[in-house]
Short mmCIF file of N, CA and C and ligand atoms in Angstrom, two decimals:
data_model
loop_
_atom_site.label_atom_id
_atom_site.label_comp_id
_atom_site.label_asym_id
_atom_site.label_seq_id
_atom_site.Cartn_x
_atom_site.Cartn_y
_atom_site.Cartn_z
N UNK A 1 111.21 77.24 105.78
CA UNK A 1 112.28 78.19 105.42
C UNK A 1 111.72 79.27 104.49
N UNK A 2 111.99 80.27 104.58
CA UNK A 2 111.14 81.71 104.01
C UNK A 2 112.12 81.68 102.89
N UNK A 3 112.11 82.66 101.82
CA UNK A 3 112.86 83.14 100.88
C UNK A 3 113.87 83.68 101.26
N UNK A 4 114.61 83.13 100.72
CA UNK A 4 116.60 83.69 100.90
C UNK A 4 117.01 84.06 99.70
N UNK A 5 118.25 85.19 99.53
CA UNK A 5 119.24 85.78 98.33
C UNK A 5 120.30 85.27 98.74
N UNK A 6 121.04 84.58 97.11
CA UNK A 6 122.57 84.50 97.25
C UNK A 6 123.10 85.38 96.55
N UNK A 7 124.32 84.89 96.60
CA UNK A 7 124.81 85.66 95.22
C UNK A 7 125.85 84.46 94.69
N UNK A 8 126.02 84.42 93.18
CA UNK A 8 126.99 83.48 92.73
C UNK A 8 127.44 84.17 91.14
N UNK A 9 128.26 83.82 90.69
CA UNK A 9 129.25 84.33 89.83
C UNK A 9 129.63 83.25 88.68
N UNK A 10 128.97 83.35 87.34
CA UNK A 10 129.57 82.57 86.47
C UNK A 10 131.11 82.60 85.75
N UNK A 11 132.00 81.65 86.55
CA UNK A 11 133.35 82.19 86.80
C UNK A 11 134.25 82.31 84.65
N UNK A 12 135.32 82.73 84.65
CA UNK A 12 135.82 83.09 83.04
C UNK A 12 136.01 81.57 82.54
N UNK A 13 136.19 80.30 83.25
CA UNK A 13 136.26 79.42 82.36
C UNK A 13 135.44 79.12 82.10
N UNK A 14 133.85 79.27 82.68
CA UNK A 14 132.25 78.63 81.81
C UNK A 14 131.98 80.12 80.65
N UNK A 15 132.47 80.93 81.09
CA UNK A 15 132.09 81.98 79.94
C UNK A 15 133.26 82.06 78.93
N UNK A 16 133.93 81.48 78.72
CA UNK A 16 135.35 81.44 77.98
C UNK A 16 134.77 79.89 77.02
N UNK A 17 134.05 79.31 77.47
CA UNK A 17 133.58 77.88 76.88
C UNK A 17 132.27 78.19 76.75
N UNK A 18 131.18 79.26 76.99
CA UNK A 18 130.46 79.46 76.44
C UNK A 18 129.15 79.33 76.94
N UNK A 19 129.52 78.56 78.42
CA UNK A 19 128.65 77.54 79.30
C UNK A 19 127.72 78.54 80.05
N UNK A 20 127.79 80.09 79.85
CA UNK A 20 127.11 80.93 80.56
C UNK A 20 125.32 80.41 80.97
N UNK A 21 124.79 80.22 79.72
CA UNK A 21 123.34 79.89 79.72
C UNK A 21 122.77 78.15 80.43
N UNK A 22 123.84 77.60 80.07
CA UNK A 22 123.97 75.94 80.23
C UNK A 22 124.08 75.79 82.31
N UNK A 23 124.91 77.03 82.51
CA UNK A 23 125.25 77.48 84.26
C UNK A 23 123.60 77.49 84.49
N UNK A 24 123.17 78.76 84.12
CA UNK A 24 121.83 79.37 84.53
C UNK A 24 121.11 77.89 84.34
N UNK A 25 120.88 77.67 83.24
CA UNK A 25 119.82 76.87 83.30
C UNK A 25 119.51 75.52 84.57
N UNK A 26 120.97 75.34 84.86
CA UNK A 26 121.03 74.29 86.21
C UNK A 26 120.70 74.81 87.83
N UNK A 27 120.85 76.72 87.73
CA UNK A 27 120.40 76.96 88.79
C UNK A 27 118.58 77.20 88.45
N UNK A 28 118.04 77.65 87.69
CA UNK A 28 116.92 77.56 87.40
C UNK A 28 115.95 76.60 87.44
N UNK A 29 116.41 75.31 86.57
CA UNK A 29 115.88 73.93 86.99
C UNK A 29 115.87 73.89 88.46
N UNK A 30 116.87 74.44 89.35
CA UNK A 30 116.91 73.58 90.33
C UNK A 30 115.99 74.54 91.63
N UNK A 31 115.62 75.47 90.93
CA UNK A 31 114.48 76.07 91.39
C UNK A 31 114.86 77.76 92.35
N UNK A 32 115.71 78.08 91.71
CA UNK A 32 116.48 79.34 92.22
C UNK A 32 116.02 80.81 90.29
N UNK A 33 115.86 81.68 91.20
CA UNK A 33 116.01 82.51 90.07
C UNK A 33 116.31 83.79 90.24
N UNK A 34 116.83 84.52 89.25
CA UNK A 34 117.64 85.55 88.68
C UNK A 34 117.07 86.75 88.81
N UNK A 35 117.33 87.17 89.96
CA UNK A 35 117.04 88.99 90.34
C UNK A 35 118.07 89.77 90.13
N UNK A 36 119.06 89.52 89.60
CA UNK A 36 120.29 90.52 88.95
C UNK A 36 121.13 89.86 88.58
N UNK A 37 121.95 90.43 87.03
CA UNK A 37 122.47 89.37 86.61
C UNK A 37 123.58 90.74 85.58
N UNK A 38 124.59 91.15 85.33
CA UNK A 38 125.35 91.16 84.74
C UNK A 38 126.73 90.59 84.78
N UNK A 39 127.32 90.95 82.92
CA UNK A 39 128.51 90.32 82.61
C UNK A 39 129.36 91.40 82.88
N UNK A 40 130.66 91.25 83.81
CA UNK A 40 131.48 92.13 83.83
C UNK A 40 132.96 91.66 83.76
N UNK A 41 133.85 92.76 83.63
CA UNK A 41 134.85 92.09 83.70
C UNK A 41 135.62 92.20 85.18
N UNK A 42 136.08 91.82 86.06
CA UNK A 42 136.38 92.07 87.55
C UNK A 42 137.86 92.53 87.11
N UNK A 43 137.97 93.56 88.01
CA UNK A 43 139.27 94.54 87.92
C UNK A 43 140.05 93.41 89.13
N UNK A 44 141.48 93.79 89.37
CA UNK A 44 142.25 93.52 90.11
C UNK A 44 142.10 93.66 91.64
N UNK A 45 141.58 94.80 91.72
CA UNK A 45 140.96 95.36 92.72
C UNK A 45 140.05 94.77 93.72
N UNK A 46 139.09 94.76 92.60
CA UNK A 46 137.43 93.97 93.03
C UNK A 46 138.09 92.19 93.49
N UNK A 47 138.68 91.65 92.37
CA UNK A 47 139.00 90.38 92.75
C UNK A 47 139.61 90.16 93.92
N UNK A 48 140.64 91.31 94.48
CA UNK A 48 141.21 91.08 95.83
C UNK A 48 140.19 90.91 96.93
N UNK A 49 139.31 92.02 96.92
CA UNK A 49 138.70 92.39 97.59
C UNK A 49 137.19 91.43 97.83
N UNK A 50 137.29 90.79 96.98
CA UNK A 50 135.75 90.04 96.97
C UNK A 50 136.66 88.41 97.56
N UNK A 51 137.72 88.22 97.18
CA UNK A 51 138.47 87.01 98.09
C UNK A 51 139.49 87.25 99.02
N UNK A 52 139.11 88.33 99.72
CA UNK A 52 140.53 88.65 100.88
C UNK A 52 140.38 87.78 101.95
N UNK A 53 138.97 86.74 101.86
CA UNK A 53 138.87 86.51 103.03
C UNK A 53 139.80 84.90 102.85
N UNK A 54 140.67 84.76 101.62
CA UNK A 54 141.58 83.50 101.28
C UNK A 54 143.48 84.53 101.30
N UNK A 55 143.12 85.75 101.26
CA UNK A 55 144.92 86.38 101.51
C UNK A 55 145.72 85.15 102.00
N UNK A 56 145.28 84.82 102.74
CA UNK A 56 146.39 84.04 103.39
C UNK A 56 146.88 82.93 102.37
N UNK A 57 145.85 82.34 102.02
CA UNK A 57 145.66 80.85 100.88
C UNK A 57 147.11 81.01 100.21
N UNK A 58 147.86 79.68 100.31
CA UNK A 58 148.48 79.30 98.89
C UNK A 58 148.31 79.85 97.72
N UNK A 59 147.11 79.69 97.28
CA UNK A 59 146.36 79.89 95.87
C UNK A 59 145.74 81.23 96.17
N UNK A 60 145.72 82.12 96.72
CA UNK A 60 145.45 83.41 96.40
C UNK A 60 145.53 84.45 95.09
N UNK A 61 146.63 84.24 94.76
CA UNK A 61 147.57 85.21 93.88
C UNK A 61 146.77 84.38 92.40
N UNK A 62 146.72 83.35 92.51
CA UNK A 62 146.51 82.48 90.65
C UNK A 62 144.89 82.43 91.10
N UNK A 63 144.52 82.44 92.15
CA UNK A 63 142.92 82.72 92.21
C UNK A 63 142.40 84.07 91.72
N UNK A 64 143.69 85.35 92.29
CA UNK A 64 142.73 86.61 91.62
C UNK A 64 143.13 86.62 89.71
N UNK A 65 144.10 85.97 89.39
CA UNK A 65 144.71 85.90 88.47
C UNK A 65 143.27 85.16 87.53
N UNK A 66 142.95 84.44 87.96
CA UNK A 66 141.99 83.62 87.32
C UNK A 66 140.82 84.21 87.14
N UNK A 67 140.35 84.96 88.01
CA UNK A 67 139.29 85.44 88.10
C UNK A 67 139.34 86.60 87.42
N UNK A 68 140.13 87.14 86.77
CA UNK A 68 140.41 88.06 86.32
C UNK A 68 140.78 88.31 84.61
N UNK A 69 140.64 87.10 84.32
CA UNK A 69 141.47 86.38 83.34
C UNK A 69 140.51 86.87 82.23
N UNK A 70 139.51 87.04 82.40
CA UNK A 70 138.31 87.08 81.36
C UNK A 70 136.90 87.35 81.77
N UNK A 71 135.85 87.33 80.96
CA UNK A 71 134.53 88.29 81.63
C UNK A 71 133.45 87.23 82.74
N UNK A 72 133.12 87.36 83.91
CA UNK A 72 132.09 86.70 84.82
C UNK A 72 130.93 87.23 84.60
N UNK A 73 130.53 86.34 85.24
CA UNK A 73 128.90 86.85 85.36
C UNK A 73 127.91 86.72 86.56
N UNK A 74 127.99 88.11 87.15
CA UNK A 74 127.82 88.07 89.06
C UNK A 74 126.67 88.22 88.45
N UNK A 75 126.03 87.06 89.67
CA UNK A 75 124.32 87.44 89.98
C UNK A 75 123.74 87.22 91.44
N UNK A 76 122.28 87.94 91.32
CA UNK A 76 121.56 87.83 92.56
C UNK A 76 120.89 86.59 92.26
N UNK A 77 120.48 85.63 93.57
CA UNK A 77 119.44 84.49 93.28
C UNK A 77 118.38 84.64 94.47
N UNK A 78 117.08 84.33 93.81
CA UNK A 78 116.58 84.00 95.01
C UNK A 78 115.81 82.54 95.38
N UNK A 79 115.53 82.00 96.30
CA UNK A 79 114.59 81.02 96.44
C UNK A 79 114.51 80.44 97.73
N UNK A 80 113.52 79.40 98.23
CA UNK A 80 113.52 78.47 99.14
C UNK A 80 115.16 78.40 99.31
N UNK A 81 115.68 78.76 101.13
CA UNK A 81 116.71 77.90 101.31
C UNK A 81 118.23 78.48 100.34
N UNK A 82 118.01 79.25 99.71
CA UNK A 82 118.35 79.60 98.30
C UNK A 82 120.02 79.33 98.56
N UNK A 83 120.85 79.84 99.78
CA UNK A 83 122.24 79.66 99.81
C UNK A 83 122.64 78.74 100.07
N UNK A 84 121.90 77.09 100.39
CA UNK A 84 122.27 75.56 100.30
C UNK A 84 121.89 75.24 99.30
N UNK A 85 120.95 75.68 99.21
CA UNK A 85 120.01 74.90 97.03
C UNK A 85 121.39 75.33 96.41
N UNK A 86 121.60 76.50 96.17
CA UNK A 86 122.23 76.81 95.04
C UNK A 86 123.71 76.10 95.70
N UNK A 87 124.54 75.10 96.68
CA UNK A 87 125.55 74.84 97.30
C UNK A 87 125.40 73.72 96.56
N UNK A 88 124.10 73.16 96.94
CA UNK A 88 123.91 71.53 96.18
C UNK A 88 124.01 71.35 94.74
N UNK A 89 123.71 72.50 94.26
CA UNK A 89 123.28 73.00 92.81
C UNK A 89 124.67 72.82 91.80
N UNK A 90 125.66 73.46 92.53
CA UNK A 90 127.06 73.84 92.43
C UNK A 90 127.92 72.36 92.43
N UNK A 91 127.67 71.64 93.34
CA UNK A 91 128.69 70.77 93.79
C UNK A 91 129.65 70.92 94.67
N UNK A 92 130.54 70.16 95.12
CA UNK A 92 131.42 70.70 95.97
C UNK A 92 132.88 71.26 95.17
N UNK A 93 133.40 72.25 95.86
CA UNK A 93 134.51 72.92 94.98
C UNK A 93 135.29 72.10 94.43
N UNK A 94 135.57 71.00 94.90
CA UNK A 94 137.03 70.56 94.02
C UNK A 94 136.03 68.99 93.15
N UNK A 95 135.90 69.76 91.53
CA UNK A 95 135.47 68.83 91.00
C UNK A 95 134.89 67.16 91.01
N UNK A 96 136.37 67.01 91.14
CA UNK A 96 137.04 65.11 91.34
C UNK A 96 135.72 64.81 92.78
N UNK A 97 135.14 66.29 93.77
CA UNK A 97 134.50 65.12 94.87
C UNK A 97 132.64 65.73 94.21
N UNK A 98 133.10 66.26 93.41
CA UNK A 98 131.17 66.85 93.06
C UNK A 98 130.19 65.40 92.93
N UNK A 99 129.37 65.84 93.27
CA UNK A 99 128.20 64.97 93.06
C UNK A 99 127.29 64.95 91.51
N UNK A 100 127.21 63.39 91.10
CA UNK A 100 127.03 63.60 89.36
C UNK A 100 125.94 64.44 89.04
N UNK A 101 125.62 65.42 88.22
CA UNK A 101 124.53 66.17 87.83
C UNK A 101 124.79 67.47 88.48
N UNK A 102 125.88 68.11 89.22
CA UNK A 102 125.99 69.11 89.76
C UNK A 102 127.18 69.92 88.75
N UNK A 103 126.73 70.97 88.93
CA UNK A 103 127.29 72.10 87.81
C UNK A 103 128.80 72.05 87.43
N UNK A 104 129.85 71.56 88.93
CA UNK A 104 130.84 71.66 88.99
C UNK A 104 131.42 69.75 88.55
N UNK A 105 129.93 69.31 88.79
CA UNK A 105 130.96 67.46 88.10
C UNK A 105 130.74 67.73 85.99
N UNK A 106 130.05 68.48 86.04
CA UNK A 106 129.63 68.38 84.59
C UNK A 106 130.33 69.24 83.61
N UNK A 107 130.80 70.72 84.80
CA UNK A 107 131.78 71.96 83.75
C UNK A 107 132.85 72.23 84.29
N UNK A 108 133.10 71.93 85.67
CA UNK A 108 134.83 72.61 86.38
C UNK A 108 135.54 71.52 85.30
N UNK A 109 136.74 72.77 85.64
CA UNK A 109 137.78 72.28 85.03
C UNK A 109 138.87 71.56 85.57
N UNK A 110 138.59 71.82 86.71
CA UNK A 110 140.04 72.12 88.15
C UNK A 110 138.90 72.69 89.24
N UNK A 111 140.04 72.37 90.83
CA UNK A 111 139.20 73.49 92.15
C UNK A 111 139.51 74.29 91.83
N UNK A 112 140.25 74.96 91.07
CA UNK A 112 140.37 76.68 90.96
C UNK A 112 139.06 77.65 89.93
N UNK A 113 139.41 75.99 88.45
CA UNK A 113 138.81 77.12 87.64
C UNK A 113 137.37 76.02 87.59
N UNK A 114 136.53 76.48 88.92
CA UNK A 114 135.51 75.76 88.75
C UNK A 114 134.29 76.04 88.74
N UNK A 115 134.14 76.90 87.39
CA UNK A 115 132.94 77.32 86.98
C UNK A 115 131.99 78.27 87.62
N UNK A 116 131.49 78.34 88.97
CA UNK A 116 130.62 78.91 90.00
C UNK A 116 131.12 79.19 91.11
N UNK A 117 130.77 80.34 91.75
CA UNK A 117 130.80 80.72 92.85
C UNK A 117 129.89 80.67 93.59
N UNK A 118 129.27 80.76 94.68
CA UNK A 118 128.40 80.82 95.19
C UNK A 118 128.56 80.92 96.93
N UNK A 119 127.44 82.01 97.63
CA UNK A 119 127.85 82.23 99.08
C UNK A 119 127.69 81.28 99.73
N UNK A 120 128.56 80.84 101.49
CA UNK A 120 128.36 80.18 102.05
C UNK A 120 127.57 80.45 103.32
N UNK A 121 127.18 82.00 103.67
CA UNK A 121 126.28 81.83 104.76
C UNK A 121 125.36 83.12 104.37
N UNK A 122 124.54 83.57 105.10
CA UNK A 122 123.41 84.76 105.01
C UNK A 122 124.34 85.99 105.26
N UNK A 123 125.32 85.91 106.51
CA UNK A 123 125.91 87.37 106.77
C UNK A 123 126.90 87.31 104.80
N UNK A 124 127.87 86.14 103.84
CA UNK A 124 128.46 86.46 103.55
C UNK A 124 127.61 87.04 101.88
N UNK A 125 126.10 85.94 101.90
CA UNK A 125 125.78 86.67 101.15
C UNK A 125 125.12 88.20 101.09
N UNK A 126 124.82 88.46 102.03
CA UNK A 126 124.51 90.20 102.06
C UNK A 126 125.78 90.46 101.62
N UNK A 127 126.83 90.40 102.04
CA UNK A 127 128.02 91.36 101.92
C UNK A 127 128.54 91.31 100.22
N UNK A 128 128.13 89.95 99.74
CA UNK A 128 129.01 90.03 98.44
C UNK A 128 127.72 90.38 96.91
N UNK A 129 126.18 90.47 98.00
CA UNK A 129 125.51 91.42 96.98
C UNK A 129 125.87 92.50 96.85
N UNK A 130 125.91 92.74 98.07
CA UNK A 130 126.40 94.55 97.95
C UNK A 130 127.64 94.88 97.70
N UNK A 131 128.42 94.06 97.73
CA UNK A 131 129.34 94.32 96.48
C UNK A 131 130.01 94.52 95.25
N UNK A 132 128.78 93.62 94.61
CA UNK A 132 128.54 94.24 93.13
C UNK A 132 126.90 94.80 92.89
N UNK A 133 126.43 94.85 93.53
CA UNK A 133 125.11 95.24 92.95
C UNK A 133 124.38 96.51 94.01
N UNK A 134 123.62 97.14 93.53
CA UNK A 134 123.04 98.47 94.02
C UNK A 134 121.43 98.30 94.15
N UNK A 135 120.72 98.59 95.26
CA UNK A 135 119.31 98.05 95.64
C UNK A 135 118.49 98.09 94.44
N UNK A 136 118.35 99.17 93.58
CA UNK A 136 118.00 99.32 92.34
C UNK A 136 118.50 98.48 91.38
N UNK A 137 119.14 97.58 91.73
CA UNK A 137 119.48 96.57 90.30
C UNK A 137 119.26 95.17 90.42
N UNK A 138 118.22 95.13 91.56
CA UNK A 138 117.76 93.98 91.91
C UNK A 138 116.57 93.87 91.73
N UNK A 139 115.61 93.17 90.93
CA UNK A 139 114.39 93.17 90.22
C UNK A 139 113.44 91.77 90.29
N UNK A 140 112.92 92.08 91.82
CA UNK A 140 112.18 90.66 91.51
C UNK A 140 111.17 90.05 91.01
P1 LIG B 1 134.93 79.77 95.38
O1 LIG B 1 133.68 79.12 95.83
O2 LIG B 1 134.81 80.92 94.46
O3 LIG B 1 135.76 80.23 96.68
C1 LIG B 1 137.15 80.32 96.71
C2 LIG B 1 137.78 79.79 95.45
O4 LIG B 1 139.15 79.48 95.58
C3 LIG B 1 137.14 78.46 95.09
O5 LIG B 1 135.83 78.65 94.66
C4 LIG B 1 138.12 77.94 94.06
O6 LIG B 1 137.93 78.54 92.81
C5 LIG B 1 139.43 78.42 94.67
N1 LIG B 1 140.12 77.37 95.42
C6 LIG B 1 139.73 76.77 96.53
N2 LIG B 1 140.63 75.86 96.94
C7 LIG B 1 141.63 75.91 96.04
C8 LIG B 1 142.85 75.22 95.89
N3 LIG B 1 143.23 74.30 96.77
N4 LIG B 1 143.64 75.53 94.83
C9 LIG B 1 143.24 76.48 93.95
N5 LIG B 1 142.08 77.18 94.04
C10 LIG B 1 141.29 76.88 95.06
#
């Protein structure tokens, strides 16, 4: 497997608790690293638009709400495999089924407010680099 980019997002409840560096350091250990990385705050806008592909969802509305709530921290990753590493890395979304030592059994709070984002295929991570980030702000 050649080198792959994700993209993943340190969501407002690990940066609201402080967990920003404690995040990184579990994708790092786990052998992924940081070609773009700012803290922003996601407008209303951006949040729709970066999860329209859940509009339909129940939880839509308290998902952009959440995400919105306070400052993230979108980044580029790269590595071996890089958009399953960093899947395994993560855990699975809804806490209660994460696997022990994975980002989401150790800091989610809830499936909503659960710490990381991260892409699920190659077409979705192209699309959601280039959604926050500009070829020039990727530095490997
Ligand atoms: P994420 O990987 O960012 O992709 C979609 C997000 O929706 C997910 O992580 C969770 O934060 C959230 N989510 C998924 N399922 C639910 C659910 N059943 N209830 C509330 N939020 C959810």
């Amino acid at each position: 497997m050649a080198l792959e980019r994700t993209f993943s997002i340190v969501k407002p409840d690990a940066t609201r608790r402080n967990l920003t560096g404690a995040v990184v350091a579990k994708l790092e250990e786990g052998g992924l690293r940081v070609f773009a990385s700012k803290r922003i705050q996601m407008t209303k806008d951006q949040a729709e638009g970066f999860y329209a592909v859940h509009k339909e969802r129940p939880f839509y509305g308290e998902l952009v709400a959440f995400m919105t709530s306070g400052p993230v921290v979108v980044q580029v990753l790269e590595g071996e495999n890089a958009i399953a590493r960093n899947r395994e890395i993560m855990g699975a979304t809804n806490p209660e089924e994460a696997a022990e030592g994975t980002i989401r059994k150790l800091y989610a709070e809830n499936i909503e407010a659960n710490s990381v984002h991260g892409s699920d295929a190659p077409e979705t991570a192209a699309e959601e680099i280039k959604y926050f980030f500009s070829d020039d702000e990727i530095v490997g």
